[in-house]
Amino acid sequence: MESILAAHETLSSKANLSKALQDVDALISLLQNARDNIESDPDTTPLHIAKLKTPLKQSFDKIDDDLKEVNKGLNQYQKALKDKFKASALPTASIGSNASDGAATGLDSQRSLVERAIAMHLLREGKFDVASTFVKEVSAQAAGQDDPPRWLEDFADQEGGEDENMDEDEDGELDEELYGELGRGHLQRKFAEMYHILDALRNQHNLTLAIEWARNHSAELEDRGSNLEYELSRLKFVELYTSSPDDANTALLNALDYARATFPTFNSRYARETAALVTTLAYSTQLADSPYSPLFNNPSLWTSTSQLFTREFTSLLNLPSTSPLRTAITAGGLALPILQKVERIMSTSRGQWTSVNELPVETPLPANFMFHSIFVCPVSKEQGTDLNPPMMLPCGHVIAKESLEGTSRGKSRVKCPYCPIESKPGEARRVYI
Amino acid sequence: MTEVTLSKLDTDSHLILDQPLLRLPHELLRKNLKSAQRQIEVSHKAIDSSLDPVKPSSRPADTLAALDATLAKAQTLKRKLEALHEEERNLHRQQKARIAHLQDLHDVQSVGDVKFDDWSEVRLDRLLVDYLLRQGYTSSARALASAKNVEDLVDISVFEESSRVEAALRGGDVKEALAWCGENKQALKKISSNLELELRLQQFIALRRTGEMGKLTEALVHARKHLGGGQDLEFGLKAGGLLAHPPDTMVEPYATIYSSTRSDYLATLFLQTHHTLFLLPSQPLLHTALSAGLSALKTPTCHSLHNPNRGRSHLSSSIATLTGSPLCPICSTELNELARGVPYAHHTKSFVEEDLVVLPNDRVFGRERLRALCEKLGVPLGKIRDPTEGLRGTEWGEGELRKVYIS
């Protein structure tokens, strides 16, 4: 990287057209001088013209030299680039798609799905303007086609778009089926709401909207075992408590009132926590030294509550809290170097990987990129699938169905590969991991 | 899978997608320099020739007039160079921003670093803008680039130009493409592209198609001038063949050449040539990264019929299931369909929680997680319920749990 940077410095400070420009200026003044002299004293014309020839040639030689220096700088930069990126070939997307299908398939053929993912990504990132520009452009491009992408209908065009959609009344029934009672633009409205609340929460430290939302969705949140409602109330309590340092008594009373009104609803699950909060009122004069100080002096509280809110909000929409597209691209960045190496090795050895459904190598990802439990059969080293599911033997050990069938072929009893216990093949039980 | 390989980030190999990022401004700088050279060459000749007739014996008035003309030419040169210098400065600024962006990654120590997340976000924005530009969604690309402040990291103007030419070609207009070929003549020669010949042939076809006598003569002249030369015999022969076959011919290859699909062919050829010339990958990098990412994340569970989260869309009004783990991006509506065709990740070891138990309905859970989830659901002590079934699930006694061993 350093050599690239150094080469860039040379380019921007020295090896650029500024010198050539200076020399062109010099050339112009040379000509101008000659002209002025001739005009003021026409008799000297032959002299000045004769004097002009050589400097003129020199000027152009100089300009040529200036350009040569730029060229030299560029070559240096190119060399630095070459050293940095030794492998000049870019990885192709073909490794991701099934190798047997060739490179032409893959994501190219699924443009509409990719674009739907992008549109949803823009929404969940809160880039509503960009999203609506995008939806408009996609619609405009699709206008000439017989089969416009279905997903477009899930995004509301604030102005005008609705009318266009209205024309397609014939498949209104289908829409009903696909989009239920929620209607078009549902997702967009939802995310707009989320960012509205988040903005209040994160930037203005205003809890009102978030608390209202949590109360309206109390039952669903409860069903998920979410702490959001409690966390918000706690934050509100702390806010009231510390709101006016000048008038500590009023603040205390407000907090107490709030606690009386709100905390009983949390009694079943948060009795201990609410009790602790109310007890802090007794320490009001020396909170900082009290055992409760972490409850009050926690600068990351707003951020973490905002994150919790985002997570709960997206969960109720059945969506992951980080954009899947972002997760996938980051994972792709981590996996690509390995895949590229495999591709290179396979192209030199003319090998082919045999299992079409599975990548040929491990592409390790950090733990926060692991979303499912993974079962690898200890016998066959294959992953459990719907066709070859994990089977639990009566002893509690689990092997893949095909492995079980392999070991039990022709026998009435099968011995567990891990312990001495024997059982009938039929006693094995399919488990869902 | 070891922790060591994960925590350390191998920056150089991580940057394999980012070569074009630095290459493109460099190629543009080269092109810029070439333009400057051409300008200077042209002006040099012009200035020499305008001073040529001036002899020491010339009349002063003539000399002055010649000098004025020369001065004007020098001024033009200056203006042109200034414009090129301005462009050069822009490119240098982009270059600097890009180097800094890649340098940022070198400062990231591990994948768990917050800085890595930030960097990844910028990369995603870059890749998205690149994708939008390639698909011709220029306004969206502009909007996103400015919303995310990555204008110097993306090549809007380059793609804008190529989309314009591409659109013109699809509409049957080859003028812009020919102009582009003229600008990049040397470079095109170097990669021995026959784009220009194809475009000239297209002009010939347009003339031939009319069938009028005058136009046919014109076509003949055109073919002699542009297609006959020593470059590639094939084009001259094709032109000859086209003269012999009327536009409604069934004879191949002429029927194909006359057909309207040729404009699409030319547009694709132009894009290919353009991308090769500027060392741009032929596929959007988003595709490359996305398909690798989908595979790396995908597990057999993601499309399993027994996955409690699969196929749930945000539109179904049912309540989210509770598994206590974050929702998998591949299972979510956004990517589920897209990931269907890609292979799943390779694993050599099981990845499961500790202390596994199996419920009477055959679902396996970590004991601790199951306990915590049941508590959240308010299941009475000593009882358990499958949390994926929510509040309406069957309740069993804790004694019905069985230990299960997965190695």
mmCIF file of C-alpha atoms in Angstrom, chain B residues 70-228:
data_model
loop_
_atom_site.group_PDB
_atom_site.id
_atom_site.type_symbol
_atom_site.label_atom_id
_atom_site.label_comp_id
_atom_site.label_asym_id
_atom_site.label_seq_id
_atom_site.Cartn_x
_atom_site.Cartn_y
_atom_site.Cartn_z
ATOM 1 C CA THR B 70 -0.684 31.562 -33.835
ATOM 2 C CA LEU B 71 -1.481 33.157 -30.515
ATOM 3 C CA ALA B 72 -5.112 32.135 -30.834
ATOM 4 C CA LYS B 73 -4.000 28.566 -31.408
ATOM 5 C CA ALA B 74 -1.732 28.642 -28.390
ATOM 6 C CA GLN B 75 -4.618 29.997 -26.316
ATOM 7 C CA THR B 76 -6.843 27.149 -27.499
ATOM 8 C CA LEU B 77 -4.168 24.694 -26.495
ATOM 9 C CA LYS B 78 -4.003 26.282 -23.092
ATOM 10 C CA ARG B 79 -7.762 26.053 -22.625
ATOM 11 C CA LYS B 80 -7.806 22.419 -23.612
ATOM 12 C CA LEU B 81 -4.907 21.570 -21.368
ATOM 13 C CA GLU B 82 -6.569 23.377 -18.508
ATOM 14 C CA ALA B 83 -9.679 21.257 -18.936
ATOM 15 C CA LEU B 84 -7.557 18.128 -19.013
ATOM 16 C CA HIS B 85 -5.647 19.249 -15.960
ATOM 17 C CA GLU B 86 -8.909 19.798 -14.144
ATOM 18 C CA GLU B 87 -9.991 16.283 -15.056
ATOM 19 C CA GLU B 88 -6.631 15.028 -13.901
ATOM 20 C CA ARG B 89 -7.086 16.717 -10.556
ATOM 21 C CA ASN B 90 -10.486 15.064 -10.164
ATOM 22 C CA LEU B 91 -8.962 11.711 -10.912
ATOM 23 C CA HIS B 92 -6.166 12.300 -8.445
ATOM 24 C CA ARG B 93 -8.709 13.151 -5.788
ATOM 25 C CA GLN B 94 -10.599 9.932 -6.524
ATOM 26 C CA GLN B 95 -7.395 7.991 -6.479
ATOM 27 C CA LYS B 96 -6.491 9.414 -3.124
ATOM 28 C CA ALA B 97 -9.888 8.630 -1.634
ATOM 29 C CA ARG B 98 -9.681 5.080 -2.914
ATOM 30 C CA ILE B 99 -6.200 4.491 -1.609
ATOM 31 C CA ALA B 100 -7.340 5.824 1.759
ATOM 32 C CA HIS B 101 -10.369 3.530 1.697
ATOM 33 C CA LEU B 102 -8.209 0.480 1.062
ATOM 34 C CA GLN B 103 -5.703 1.672 3.631
ATOM 35 C CA ASP B 104 -8.538 1.695 6.171
ATOM 36 C CA LEU B 105 -8.825 -2.037 5.791
ATOM 37 C CA HIS B 106 -5.132 -2.442 6.550
ATOM 38 C CA ASP B 107 -5.756 -0.785 9.867
ATOM 39 C CA VAL B 108 -8.370 -3.351 10.800
ATOM 40 C CA GLN B 109 -6.899 -6.022 12.971
ATOM 41 C CA SER B 110 -9.649 -8.596 13.124
ATOM 42 C CA VAL B 111 -12.999 -9.464 11.675
ATOM 43 C CA GLY B 112 -14.652 -8.725 14.992
ATOM 44 C CA ASP B 113 -13.431 -5.139 14.876
ATOM 45 C CA VAL B 114 -16.088 -2.446 14.603
ATOM 46 C CA LYS B 115 -13.910 -0.803 11.969
ATOM 47 C CA PHE B 116 -14.312 -3.880 9.827
ATOM 48 C CA ASP B 117 -18.078 -3.453 9.934
ATOM 49 C CA ASP B 118 -17.699 0.158 8.891
ATOM 50 C CA TRP B 119 -15.384 -0.766 6.095
ATOM 51 C CA SER B 120 -17.697 -3.531 4.935
ATOM 52 C CA GLU B 121 -20.565 -1.100 4.841
ATOM 53 C CA VAL B 122 -18.665 1.261 2.566
ATOM 54 C CA ARG B 123 -17.748 -1.659 0.359
ATOM 55 C CA LEU B 124 -21.365 -2.744 0.151
ATOM 56 C CA ASP B 125 -22.392 0.765 -0.869
ATOM 57 C CA ARG B 126 -19.688 0.773 -3.514
ATOM 58 C CA LEU B 127 -20.769 -2.557 -4.908
ATOM 59 C CA LEU B 128 -24.394 -1.492 -4.920
ATOM 60 C CA VAL B 129 -23.661 1.700 -6.803
ATOM 61 C CA ASP B 130 -21.565 -0.280 -9.276
ATOM 62 C CA TYR B 131 -24.454 -2.690 -9.772
ATOM 63 C CA LEU B 132 -27.005 0.086 -10.249
ATOM 64 C CA LEU B 133 -24.762 1.787 -12.779
ATOM 65 C CA ARG B 134 -24.228 -1.375 -14.747
ATOM 66 C CA GLN B 135 -27.951 -2.029 -14.939
ATOM 67 C CA GLY B 136 -28.560 1.497 -16.130
ATOM 68 C CA TYR B 137 -30.234 2.784 -12.961
ATOM 69 C CA THR B 138 -28.174 5.931 -13.071
ATOM 70 C CA SER B 139 -30.351 8.185 -10.918
ATOM 71 C CA SER B 140 -30.538 5.578 -8.197
ATOM 72 C CA ALA B 141 -26.783 5.167 -8.348
ATOM 73 C CA ARG B 142 -26.266 8.896 -8.018
ATOM 74 C CA ALA B 143 -28.731 9.142 -5.171
ATOM 75 C CA LEU B 144 -27.163 6.290 -3.268
ATOM 76 C CA ALA B 145 -23.620 7.519 -3.831
ATOM 77 C CA SER B 146 -24.442 10.948 -2.515
ATOM 78 C CA ALA B 147 -26.556 9.644 0.370
ATOM 79 C CA LYS B 148 -23.705 7.430 1.485
ATOM 80 C CA ASN B 149 -20.952 9.838 0.564
ATOM 81 C CA VAL B 150 -19.019 7.447 -1.626
ATOM 82 C CA GLU B 151 -18.907 9.486 -4.833
ATOM 83 C CA ASP B 152 -15.137 9.346 -5.091
ATOM 84 C CA LEU B 153 -15.181 5.587 -4.712
ATOM 85 C CA VAL B 154 -17.505 4.904 -7.611
ATOM 86 C CA ASP B 155 -17.265 5.602 -11.318
ATOM 87 C CA ILE B 156 -20.510 7.260 -12.155
ATOM 88 C CA SER B 157 -19.361 9.253 -15.159
ATOM 89 C CA VAL B 158 -17.629 6.291 -16.771
ATOM 90 C CA PHE B 159 -20.738 4.172 -16.590
ATOM 91 C CA GLU B 160 -22.958 7.047 -17.543
ATOM 92 C CA GLU B 161 -21.046 7.403 -20.760
ATOM 93 C CA SER B 162 -21.110 3.697 -21.476
ATOM 94 C CA SER B 163 -24.835 3.443 -20.738
ATOM 95 C CA ARG B 164 -25.515 6.329 -23.071
ATOM 96 C CA VAL B 165 -23.609 4.702 -25.892
ATOM 97 C CA GLU B 166 -25.201 1.364 -25.106
ATOM 98 C CA ALA B 167 -28.707 2.823 -25.174
ATOM 99 C CA ALA B 168 -27.991 4.557 -28.472
ATOM 100 C CA LEU B 169 -26.769 1.268 -29.940
ATOM 101 C CA ARG B 170 -29.877 -0.564 -28.801
ATOM 102 C CA GLY B 171 -31.868 2.137 -30.501
ATOM 103 C CA GLY B 172 -29.923 1.532 -33.703
ATOM 104 C CA ASP B 173 -27.712 4.609 -33.555
ATOM 105 C CA VAL B 174 -24.017 3.903 -34.006
ATOM 106 C CA LYS B 175 -22.700 7.471 -34.106
ATOM 107 C CA GLU B 176 -21.813 7.753 -30.425
ATOM 108 C CA ALA B 177 -20.190 4.379 -30.388
ATOM 109 C CA LEU B 178 -18.070 5.328 -33.389
ATOM 110 C CA ALA B 179 -17.051 8.539 -31.691
ATOM 111 C CA TRP B 180 -16.021 6.516 -28.671
ATOM 112 C CA CYS B 181 -13.981 4.226 -30.898
ATOM 113 C CA GLY B 182 -12.285 7.287 -32.343
ATOM 114 C CA GLU B 183 -11.300 8.502 -28.876
ATOM 115 C CA ASN B 184 -9.829 5.153 -27.967
ATOM 116 C CA LYS B 185 -8.356 4.133 -31.274
ATOM 117 C CA GLN B 186 -4.902 3.213 -30.028
ATOM 118 C CA ALA B 187 -6.143 1.248 -27.065
ATOM 119 C CA LEU B 188 -8.654 -0.635 -29.191
ATOM 120 C CA LYS B 189 -5.943 -1.582 -31.619
ATOM 121 C CA LYS B 190 -3.872 -2.922 -28.758
ATOM 122 C CA ILE B 191 -6.575 -5.351 -27.687
ATOM 123 C CA SER B 192 -7.295 -6.052 -31.385
ATOM 124 C CA SER B 193 -10.958 -5.273 -31.032
ATOM 125 C CA ASN B 194 -13.164 -5.394 -34.094
ATOM 126 C CA LEU B 195 -15.851 -3.235 -32.544
ATOM 127 C CA GLU B 196 -15.274 -0.423 -35.003
ATOM 128 C CA LEU B 197 -15.532 -2.796 -37.966
ATOM 129 C CA GLU B 198 -18.792 -4.157 -36.617
ATOM 130 C CA LEU B 199 -20.126 -0.627 -36.293
ATOM 131 C CA ARG B 200 -19.040 0.264 -39.810
ATOM 132 C CA LEU B 201 -20.704 -2.889 -41.036
ATOM 133 C CA GLN B 202 -23.854 -1.762 -39.253
ATOM 134 C CA GLN B 203 -23.766 1.548 -41.133
ATOM 135 C CA PHE B 204 -23.326 -0.414 -44.311
ATOM 136 C CA ILE B 205 -26.334 -2.592 -43.468
ATOM 137 C CA ALA B 206 -28.482 0.481 -42.860
ATOM 138 C CA LEU B 207 -27.573 1.807 -46.311
ATOM 139 C CA ARG B 208 -28.060 -1.586 -47.934
ATOM 140 C CA ARG B 209 -31.417 -2.118 -46.309
ATOM 141 C CA THR B 210 -32.999 0.807 -48.129
ATOM 142 C CA GLY B 211 -32.439 -0.901 -51.468
ATOM 143 C CA GLU B 212 -32.365 2.440 -53.292
ATOM 144 C CA MET B 213 -29.830 2.707 -56.050
ATOM 145 C CA GLY B 214 -28.215 5.868 -54.695
ATOM 146 C CA LYS B 215 -27.866 4.428 -51.239
ATOM 147 C CA LEU B 216 -26.439 1.223 -52.597
ATOM 148 C CA THR B 217 -23.679 3.155 -54.329
ATOM 149 C CA GLU B 218 -23.090 4.994 -51.115
ATOM 150 C CA ALA B 219 -22.920 1.667 -49.303
ATOM 151 C CA LEU B 220 -20.368 0.470 -51.783
ATOM 152 C CA VAL B 221 -18.197 3.524 -51.211
ATOM 153 C CA HIS B 222 -18.607 3.130 -47.477
ATOM 154 C CA ALA B 223 -17.570 -0.506 -47.620
ATOM 155 C CA ARG B 224 -14.508 0.288 -49.720
ATOM 156 C CA LYS B 225 -13.463 2.988 -47.335
ATOM 157 C CA HIS B 226 -14.061 1.297 -44.008
ATOM 158 C CA LEU B 227 -14.459 -2.421 -44.497
ATOM 159 C CA GLY B 228 -12.158 -3.250 -47.350
#
